[in-house]
Short mmCIF file of C-alpha atoms and ligand atoms in Angstrom, two decimals:
data_model
loop_
_atom_site.label_atom_id
_atom_site.label_comp_id
_atom_site.label_asym_id
_atom_site.label_seq_id
_atom_site.Cartn_x
_atom_site.Cartn_y
_atom_site.Cartn_z
CA UNK A 19 0.00 0.01 0.00
CA UNK A 20 1.26 3.49 -0.87
CA UNK A 21 2.57 5.51 2.10
CA UNK A 22 0.40 8.24 0.60
CA UNK A 23 -2.83 6.11 0.66
CA UNK A 24 -4.89 8.46 2.86
CA UNK A 25 -3.73 11.61 1.09
CA UNK A 26 -4.41 9.89 -2.33
CA UNK A 27 -7.98 8.98 -1.23
CA UNK A 28 -8.72 12.47 -0.05
CA UNK A 29 -7.33 14.00 -3.22
CA UNK A 30 -9.32 11.77 -5.47
CA UNK A 31 -12.53 12.58 -3.58
CA UNK A 32 -11.78 16.29 -3.81
CA UNK A 33 -11.23 15.99 -7.57
CA UNK A 34 -14.80 14.79 -8.03
CA UNK A 35 -16.52 16.74 -5.23
CA UNK A 36 -20.23 17.43 -5.98
CA UNK A 37 -20.65 20.18 -8.56
CA UNK A 38 -16.96 20.08 -9.50
CA UNK A 39 -15.02 18.76 -12.47
CA UNK A 40 -11.51 18.95 -13.89
CA UNK A 41 -10.21 21.45 -16.41
CA UNK A 42 -7.81 19.86 -18.89
CA UNK A 43 -5.32 22.55 -20.05
CA UNK A 44 -2.34 20.19 -20.63
CA UNK A 45 -2.06 20.49 -24.40
CA UNK A 46 1.47 19.79 -25.46
CA UNK A 47 3.32 22.65 -27.19
CA UNK A 48 2.60 20.89 -30.48
CA UNK A 49 -1.15 20.74 -29.91
CA UNK A 50 -1.37 24.16 -28.40
CA UNK A 51 0.54 25.64 -31.35
CA UNK A 52 -1.76 23.97 -33.79
CA UNK A 53 -4.77 25.52 -32.10
CA UNK A 54 -3.06 28.93 -31.94
CA UNK A 55 -2.01 28.75 -35.63
CA UNK A 56 -5.60 28.11 -36.70
CA UNK A 57 -6.48 31.50 -35.12
CA UNK A 58 -3.40 33.35 -36.29
CA UNK A 59 -1.89 33.55 -32.79
CA UNK A 60 1.97 33.50 -32.74
CA UNK A 61 3.19 30.10 -31.47
CA UNK A 62 5.60 31.45 -28.94
CA UNK A 63 6.24 30.43 -25.27
CA UNK A 64 5.05 33.93 -24.23
CA UNK A 65 1.66 33.61 -26.02
CA UNK A 66 1.14 30.19 -24.51
CA UNK A 67 2.01 31.65 -21.06
CA UNK A 68 -0.45 34.49 -21.53
CA UNK A 69 -3.23 32.15 -22.54
CA UNK A 70 -2.61 29.90 -19.59
CA UNK A 71 -2.60 32.93 -17.28
CA UNK A 72 -5.90 33.96 -18.78
CA UNK A 73 -7.38 30.53 -17.81
CA UNK A 74 -5.90 30.26 -14.40
CA UNK A 75 -6.83 33.75 -13.25
CA UNK A 76 -10.52 33.45 -14.39
CA UNK A 77 -12.60 34.93 -11.56
CA UNK A 78 -14.78 32.28 -9.84
CA UNK A 79 -13.16 29.34 -11.70
CA UNK A 80 -12.98 27.23 -8.56
CA UNK A 81 -16.75 27.31 -8.15
CA UNK A 82 -16.86 24.65 -10.88
CA UNK A 83 -13.26 23.40 -11.22
CA UNK A 84 -11.58 21.19 -8.52
CA UNK A 85 -8.27 20.77 -10.37
CA UNK A 86 -6.57 21.67 -13.57
CA UNK A 87 -4.11 19.56 -15.61
CA UNK A 88 -1.01 21.38 -16.74
CA UNK A 89 1.74 20.63 -19.25
CA UNK A 90 5.38 20.55 -18.20
CA UNK A 91 6.08 23.98 -19.67
CA UNK A 92 3.06 25.46 -17.83
CA UNK A 93 3.75 24.17 -14.36
CA UNK A 94 7.08 26.06 -14.45
CA UNK A 95 5.54 29.36 -15.63
CA UNK A 96 4.36 32.46 -13.68
CA UNK A 97 1.91 35.33 -14.18
CA UNK A 98 3.11 38.47 -15.84
CA UNK A 99 3.51 39.97 -12.41
CA UNK A 100 5.74 37.06 -11.28
CA UNK A 101 3.48 34.80 -9.27
CA UNK A 102 4.02 31.09 -10.11
CA UNK A 103 0.99 29.46 -11.63
CA UNK A 104 1.21 26.83 -8.94
CA UNK A 105 0.81 29.52 -6.31
CA UNK A 106 -2.14 31.02 -8.19
CA UNK A 107 -3.84 27.66 -8.17
CA UNK A 108 -3.08 27.04 -4.42
CA UNK A 109 -4.56 30.44 -3.59
CA UNK A 110 -7.70 29.66 -5.64
CA UNK A 111 -8.14 26.25 -4.12
CA UNK A 112 -7.55 24.45 -7.38
CA UNK A 113 -5.60 21.23 -7.21
CA UNK A 114 -2.53 21.03 -9.46
CA UNK A 115 -2.41 18.18 -12.02
CA UNK A 116 0.28 17.35 -14.56
CA UNK A 117 0.33 15.43 -17.83
CA UNK A 118 3.17 12.88 -17.50
CA UNK A 119 2.88 10.82 -20.70
CA UNK A 120 5.12 11.78 -23.62
CA UNK A 121 2.55 11.22 -26.31
CA UNK A 122 0.98 8.49 -28.40
CA UNK A 123 3.48 7.03 -30.95
CA UNK A 124 3.01 4.58 -33.83
CA UNK A 125 2.73 1.03 -32.45
CA UNK A 126 5.28 -1.35 -34.09
CA UNK A 127 3.63 -4.00 -36.22
CA UNK A 128 0.18 -2.42 -35.97
CA UNK A 129 -0.59 0.05 -38.79
CA UNK A 130 -2.82 2.99 -37.85
CA UNK A 131 -2.55 2.24 -34.16
CA UNK A 132 -0.78 4.11 -31.30
CA UNK A 133 0.80 3.26 -28.01
CA UNK A 134 1.44 5.92 -25.36
CA UNK A 135 5.02 6.39 -24.18
CA UNK A 136 6.52 7.99 -21.10
CA UNK A 137 7.46 5.29 -18.54
CA UNK A 138 11.22 5.90 -18.79
CA UNK A 139 12.34 8.09 -15.89
CA UNK A 140 8.73 8.52 -14.76
CA UNK A 141 9.44 7.79 -11.09
CA UNK A 142 11.90 10.74 -10.91
CA UNK A 143 9.55 13.07 -12.82
CA UNK A 144 6.71 12.26 -10.47
CA UNK A 145 8.96 13.07 -7.49
CA UNK A 146 9.81 16.42 -8.98
CA UNK A 147 6.21 17.31 -9.81
CA UNK A 148 5.09 16.34 -6.30
CA UNK A 149 7.72 18.71 -4.88
CA UNK A 150 6.35 21.41 -7.11
CA UNK A 151 2.89 20.93 -5.61
CA UNK A 152 1.24 18.55 -8.08
CA UNK A 153 -1.24 16.17 -6.50
CA UNK A 154 -2.60 14.34 -9.53
CA UNK A 155 -1.45 13.28 -12.97
CA UNK A 156 -2.79 12.27 -16.37
CA UNK A 157 -1.77 9.70 -19.00
CA UNK A 158 -3.78 9.37 -22.21
CA UNK A 159 -4.02 6.25 -24.25
CA UNK A 160 -5.56 6.43 -27.73
CA UNK A 161 -7.68 3.63 -29.25
CA UNK A 162 -8.69 4.03 -32.89
CA UNK A 163 -11.72 2.27 -34.47
CA UNK A 164 -11.31 1.18 -38.11
CA UNK A 165 -11.10 -1.84 -40.35
CA UNK A 166 -9.97 -4.71 -38.14
CA UNK A 167 -8.80 -2.41 -35.39
CA UNK A 168 -8.31 -1.98 -32.50
CA UNK A 169 -6.12 -5.01 -32.36
CA UNK A 170 -5.63 -7.01 -29.08
CA UNK A 171 -1.96 -5.95 -29.33
CA UNK A 172 -2.94 -2.29 -29.17
CA UNK A 173 -5.51 -2.69 -26.38
CA UNK A 174 -3.13 -4.69 -24.20
CA UNK A 175 -0.03 -2.52 -24.82
CA UNK A 176 -1.94 0.64 -23.92
CA UNK A 177 -3.70 -0.90 -20.85
CA UNK A 178 -0.29 -2.12 -19.59
CA UNK A 179 1.19 1.32 -19.94
CA UNK A 180 -1.73 2.99 -18.14
CA UNK A 181 -1.45 0.55 -15.25
CA UNK A 182 2.36 0.89 -14.90
CA UNK A 183 1.90 4.68 -14.89
CA UNK A 184 -0.87 4.53 -12.36
CA UNK A 185 1.17 2.31 -9.95
CA UNK A 186 4.13 4.72 -10.15
CA UNK A 187 1.86 7.71 -9.54
CA UNK A 188 0.40 6.18 -6.36
CA UNK A 189 3.89 5.24 -5.16
CA UNK A 190 4.93 8.82 -5.51
CA UNK A 191 1.84 10.59 -4.07
CA UNK A 192 -0.03 11.60 -7.27
CA UNK A 193 -3.59 10.43 -7.99
CA UNK A 194 -3.50 8.89 -11.48
CA UNK A 195 -6.12 9.96 -13.98
CA UNK A 196 -6.35 6.83 -16.12
CA UNK A 197 -7.45 7.94 -19.63
CA UNK A 198 -8.21 5.41 -22.30
CA UNK A 199 -9.71 7.45 -25.15
CA UNK A 200 -11.65 5.59 -27.86
CA UNK A 201 -11.52 8.12 -30.66
CA UNK A 202 -14.75 9.61 -32.13
CA UNK A 203 -13.11 9.66 -35.58
CA UNK A 204 -14.66 7.34 -38.15
CA UNK A 205 -18.02 6.17 -39.41
CA UNK A 206 -18.61 3.47 -36.76
CA UNK A 207 -21.99 2.97 -35.11
CA UNK A 208 -23.00 3.47 -31.53
CA UNK A 209 -22.91 -0.31 -31.10
CA UNK A 210 -19.34 -0.55 -32.30
CA UNK A 211 -18.36 2.30 -29.98
CA UNK A 212 -19.95 0.33 -27.13
CA UNK A 213 -18.13 -2.92 -28.08
CA UNK A 214 -14.70 -1.22 -28.31
CA UNK A 215 -15.13 0.82 -25.14
CA UNK A 216 -16.23 -2.34 -23.31
CA UNK A 217 -13.18 -4.25 -24.50
CA UNK A 218 -10.88 -1.35 -23.74
CA UNK A 219 -12.18 -0.98 -20.13
CA UNK A 220 -11.93 -4.74 -19.57
CA UNK A 221 -8.24 -4.66 -20.58
CA UNK A 222 -7.62 -1.56 -18.51
CA UNK A 223 -9.07 -2.85 -15.28
CA UNK A 224 -7.47 -6.24 -15.73
CA UNK A 225 -4.03 -4.50 -16.06
CA UNK A 226 -4.77 -2.12 -13.14
CA UNK A 227 -5.32 -5.20 -10.93
CA UNK A 228 -2.21 -6.97 -12.13
CA UNK A 229 -0.16 -3.88 -11.33
CA UNK A 230 -1.82 -3.63 -7.91
CA UNK A 231 -3.28 -0.16 -8.48
CA UNK A 232 -5.48 0.94 -5.57
CA UNK A 233 -8.86 1.55 -7.28
CA UNK A 234 -10.05 3.93 -4.53
CA UNK A 235 -7.08 6.22 -5.29
CA UNK A 236 -7.53 6.89 -8.97
CA UNK A 237 -9.92 8.66 -11.38
CA UNK A 238 -11.06 7.12 -14.64
CA UNK A 239 -11.25 9.52 -17.65
CA UNK A 240 -13.05 7.65 -20.45
CA UNK A 241 -14.63 8.70 -23.71
CA UNK A 242 -18.39 8.43 -23.98
CA UNK A 243 -20.05 5.68 -25.96
CA UNK A 244 -21.03 7.69 -28.99
CA UNK A 245 -21.60 7.40 -32.77
CA UNK A 246 -18.54 7.94 -34.94
CA UNK A 247 -18.25 11.50 -36.19
CA UNK A 248 -18.90 10.36 -39.78
CA UNK A 249 -21.64 7.79 -38.99
CA UNK A 250 -24.84 8.58 -40.98
CA UNK A 251 -26.99 7.75 -38.01
CA UNK A 252 -26.20 9.86 -34.98
CA UNK A 253 -27.36 8.48 -31.62
CA UNK A 254 -29.63 10.69 -29.50
CA UNK A 255 -28.52 12.20 -26.17
CA UNK A 256 -30.65 9.62 -24.32
CA UNK A 257 -29.02 6.73 -26.24
CA UNK A 258 -25.50 7.97 -25.53
CA UNK A 259 -26.28 8.39 -21.85
CA UNK A 260 -27.86 4.96 -21.57
CA UNK A 261 -25.11 3.10 -23.44
CA UNK A 262 -22.26 4.96 -21.74
CA UNK A 263 -23.61 4.27 -18.24
CA UNK A 264 -24.35 0.61 -19.14
CA UNK A 265 -20.77 0.20 -20.32
CA UNK A 266 -19.25 1.88 -17.22
CA UNK A 267 -21.48 0.01 -14.82
CA UNK A 268 -20.39 -3.31 -16.23
CA UNK A 269 -16.67 -2.50 -16.11
CA UNK A 270 -15.82 0.07 -13.40
CA UNK A 271 -15.70 -1.24 -9.83
CA UNK A 272 -17.69 0.66 -7.28
CA UNK A 273 -14.50 1.47 -5.34
CA UNK A 274 -13.36 3.97 -8.07
CA UNK A 275 -14.28 7.37 -6.59
CA UNK A 276 -15.08 9.07 -9.87
CA UNK A 277 -15.42 9.09 -13.62
CA UNK A 278 -14.47 12.37 -15.36
CA UNK A 279 -15.19 12.28 -19.10
CA UNK A 280 -13.06 13.87 -21.83
CA UNK A 281 -15.02 15.85 -24.45
CA UNK A 282 -13.25 14.23 -27.47
CA UNK A 283 -14.38 16.65 -30.17
CA UNK A 284 -18.07 16.90 -29.15
CA UNK A 285 -19.72 20.26 -29.51
CA UNK A 286 -19.94 22.33 -26.27
CA UNK A 287 -23.71 21.74 -26.09
CA UNK A 288 -23.46 17.97 -26.69
CA UNK A 289 -20.76 17.57 -24.08
CA UNK A 290 -22.95 19.31 -21.45
CA UNK A 291 -26.16 17.55 -22.59
CA UNK A 292 -24.65 14.04 -22.51
CA UNK A 293 -23.10 14.52 -19.08
CA UNK A 294 -26.33 15.98 -17.76
CA UNK A 295 -28.53 13.13 -19.02
CA UNK A 296 -26.24 10.54 -17.42
CA UNK A 297 -26.52 12.26 -14.04
CA UNK A 298 -30.23 13.09 -14.35
CA UNK A 299 -31.38 9.63 -15.53
CA UNK A 300 -28.82 7.30 -13.94
CA UNK A 301 -27.17 9.21 -11.09
CA UNK A 302 -28.93 7.09 -8.46
CA UNK A 303 -27.61 3.87 -10.12
CA UNK A 304 -23.97 4.96 -10.16
CA UNK A 305 -21.63 4.06 -7.32
CA UNK A 306 -19.07 6.69 -8.50
CA UNK A 307 -19.32 10.43 -9.17
CA UNK A 308 -19.84 11.18 -12.90
CA UNK A 309 -18.32 14.50 -13.98
CA UNK A 310 -16.15 16.17 -16.58
CA UNK A 311 -12.44 16.61 -17.41
CA UNK A 312 -12.95 18.64 -20.56
CA UNK A 313 -10.34 20.61 -22.56
CA UNK A 314 -11.98 21.81 -25.79
CA UNK A 315 -15.62 21.82 -24.47
CA UNK A 316 -14.52 24.35 -21.82
CA UNK A 317 -11.69 26.24 -23.51
CA UNK A 318 -12.45 26.52 -27.18
CA UNK A 319 -15.00 29.36 -27.08
CA UNK A 320 -12.73 31.44 -24.83
CA UNK A 321 -9.67 30.73 -27.00
CA UNK A 322 -11.58 31.74 -30.14
CA UNK A 323 -12.64 34.98 -28.49
CA UNK A 324 -9.25 35.97 -27.16
CA UNK A 325 -7.45 34.91 -30.42
CA UNK A 326 -4.27 36.55 -29.15
CA UNK A 327 -5.86 39.99 -28.51
CA UNK A 328 -5.14 40.92 -24.81
CA UNK A 329 -7.81 43.54 -24.72
CA UNK A 330 -10.28 40.59 -24.89
CA UNK A 331 -8.93 38.66 -21.88
CA UNK A 332 -11.76 39.68 -19.50
CA UNK A 333 -14.49 38.72 -21.90
CA UNK A 334 -12.71 35.46 -22.81
CA UNK A 335 -12.51 34.66 -19.08
CA UNK A 336 -16.30 35.14 -18.83
CA UNK A 337 -16.87 32.67 -21.62
CA UNK A 338 -14.55 30.16 -19.97
CA UNK A 339 -16.32 30.60 -16.64
CA UNK A 340 -19.66 30.16 -18.35
CA UNK A 341 -18.78 26.78 -19.86
CA UNK A 342 -17.28 25.58 -16.57
CA UNK A 343 -20.45 26.52 -14.77
CA UNK A 344 -22.70 24.86 -17.33
CA UNK A 345 -20.70 21.65 -17.03
CA UNK A 346 -20.82 21.89 -13.22
CA UNK A 347 -24.64 22.04 -13.54
CA UNK A 348 -24.52 19.00 -15.89
CA UNK A 349 -22.49 17.10 -13.34
CA UNK A 350 -25.40 17.53 -10.94
CA UNK A 351 -28.13 16.70 -13.54
CA UNK A 352 -29.25 20.35 -13.42
CA UNK A 353 -28.26 21.58 -16.92
CA UNK A 354 -30.93 22.70 -19.33
CA UNK A 355 -30.38 23.74 -22.99
CA UNK A 356 -32.13 27.05 -22.24
CA UNK A 357 -29.25 27.94 -19.95
CA UNK A 358 -27.16 28.36 -23.08
CA UNK A 359 -29.07 31.62 -23.74
CA UNK A 360 -28.98 32.95 -20.22
CA UNK A 361 -26.42 35.40 -18.91
CA UNK A 362 -24.04 33.80 -16.40
CA UNK A 363 -21.82 36.11 -14.43
CA UNK A 364 -19.46 35.60 -11.53
P1 LIG B 18 -10.92 17.08 -24.84
O1 LIG B 18 -11.98 17.37 -23.76
O2 LIG B 18 -10.67 18.25 -25.68
O3 LIG B 18 -11.11 15.80 -25.51
O4 LIG B 18 -9.55 16.91 -24.04
C1 LIG B 18 -9.54 16.20 -22.88
C2 LIG B 18 -8.18 15.69 -22.69
O5 LIG B 18 -7.54 15.93 -21.74
C3 LIG B 18 -7.57 14.78 -23.76
O6 LIG B 18 -6.49 14.15 -23.24
#
C-alpha cells in the first residue's frame, strides 16, 4: 500500500466533489501551437504563457473546477507579475495536475494504431512534480476504431502502460487519471463504440489489478459511448447516456471514486447535454461520481474570442467561466439547454 494512501484517497474525492469537475489545459506545445496557428496567434512560449494565465486567473473558476491539468512547460511558468502558476492555483483552491505521458506514438507492427510512451524516468519526474505541488497526474492512451482495429496488441499494450503509470503515480503521491480514449473519428456505429469501449475498459481494469493499483485512489477518464463523427445515424442524447452508463457499470468497480469524461471533439452543447442526461437519468444507479475533465468543451469558445488580443482577456474569461459553470450544472443533472441563452456572471 502506498505511504500516501490516505492523502491519495482524499485528493481523489476532492477532484470529483459534488458540482466540480476537472479542467484539462495540458495541451503539449505541439497541440497548443496547432490551435493557436488556426487562429493566427503567434506560436511562442510567451503567448502560451499569456493564454494559460488567462485561464488560471479566471474569476470564480474554482466554483466549478476542482483541479486543472497542466503541461510541463506550464507548471514552471508564472503570471506576468511574477506569481508562479502553482501559487495562483493554491490560492484559488484548485488542485494542481500534470500530464506525464510523452505522447501517443506509432505502435510497431500495428498500422494505424498508437501506443502511449513515457514510462522511462517517470518515477523521478513524479517526485519532481510532487515537490512542485502537483497532487494528480494524467496519462492518455488512444484507441482508434477502423477496419480490423483496434487489435488486441494495441489494447493490451496501452492498458499495460496505463497501469504501470498509475502504480508509479500512487507510489509517488499523485492520484492517477487513467485515460483510455476511444476516438470519435470514423463512421462506426454506436454499437461498435460500445463494443470497443467495453473491450478497452476490460483490458484496462485487468491490467490495473495486475499492477496492484489501488482503485479507490484513482480517477477514470473515459470517452463516452457515442456514434462515430462520420456515422450517417447519430445516436440521441438519451441513447449516448444509456449506453455509456451501461458500459461503465459493467466495467468500473464501485470502489473507483469518480469518472471524469473527456469531450473528445463533441460540441460544447453535446458535451454538457450528454453529461447531464447521465446524471439526471442514472445518477442514483452509479456508485461513483460522474463528472467532466474537458479541454476543448470548456476552453475553445474562450480561445476563439481571445485569439491573441489581450484587450479581450476579461471577456474570454467570462466565456470560460460560463462553460465551466454549465458543465458543473450538468455534473449535478441540473443543466438545461435554455441555460445556453441565459447570462451567467461571476
Ligand atoms: P478534450 O476534452 O478536448 O477531448 O480533451 C480532454 C483531454 O484531456 C484529452 O487528453
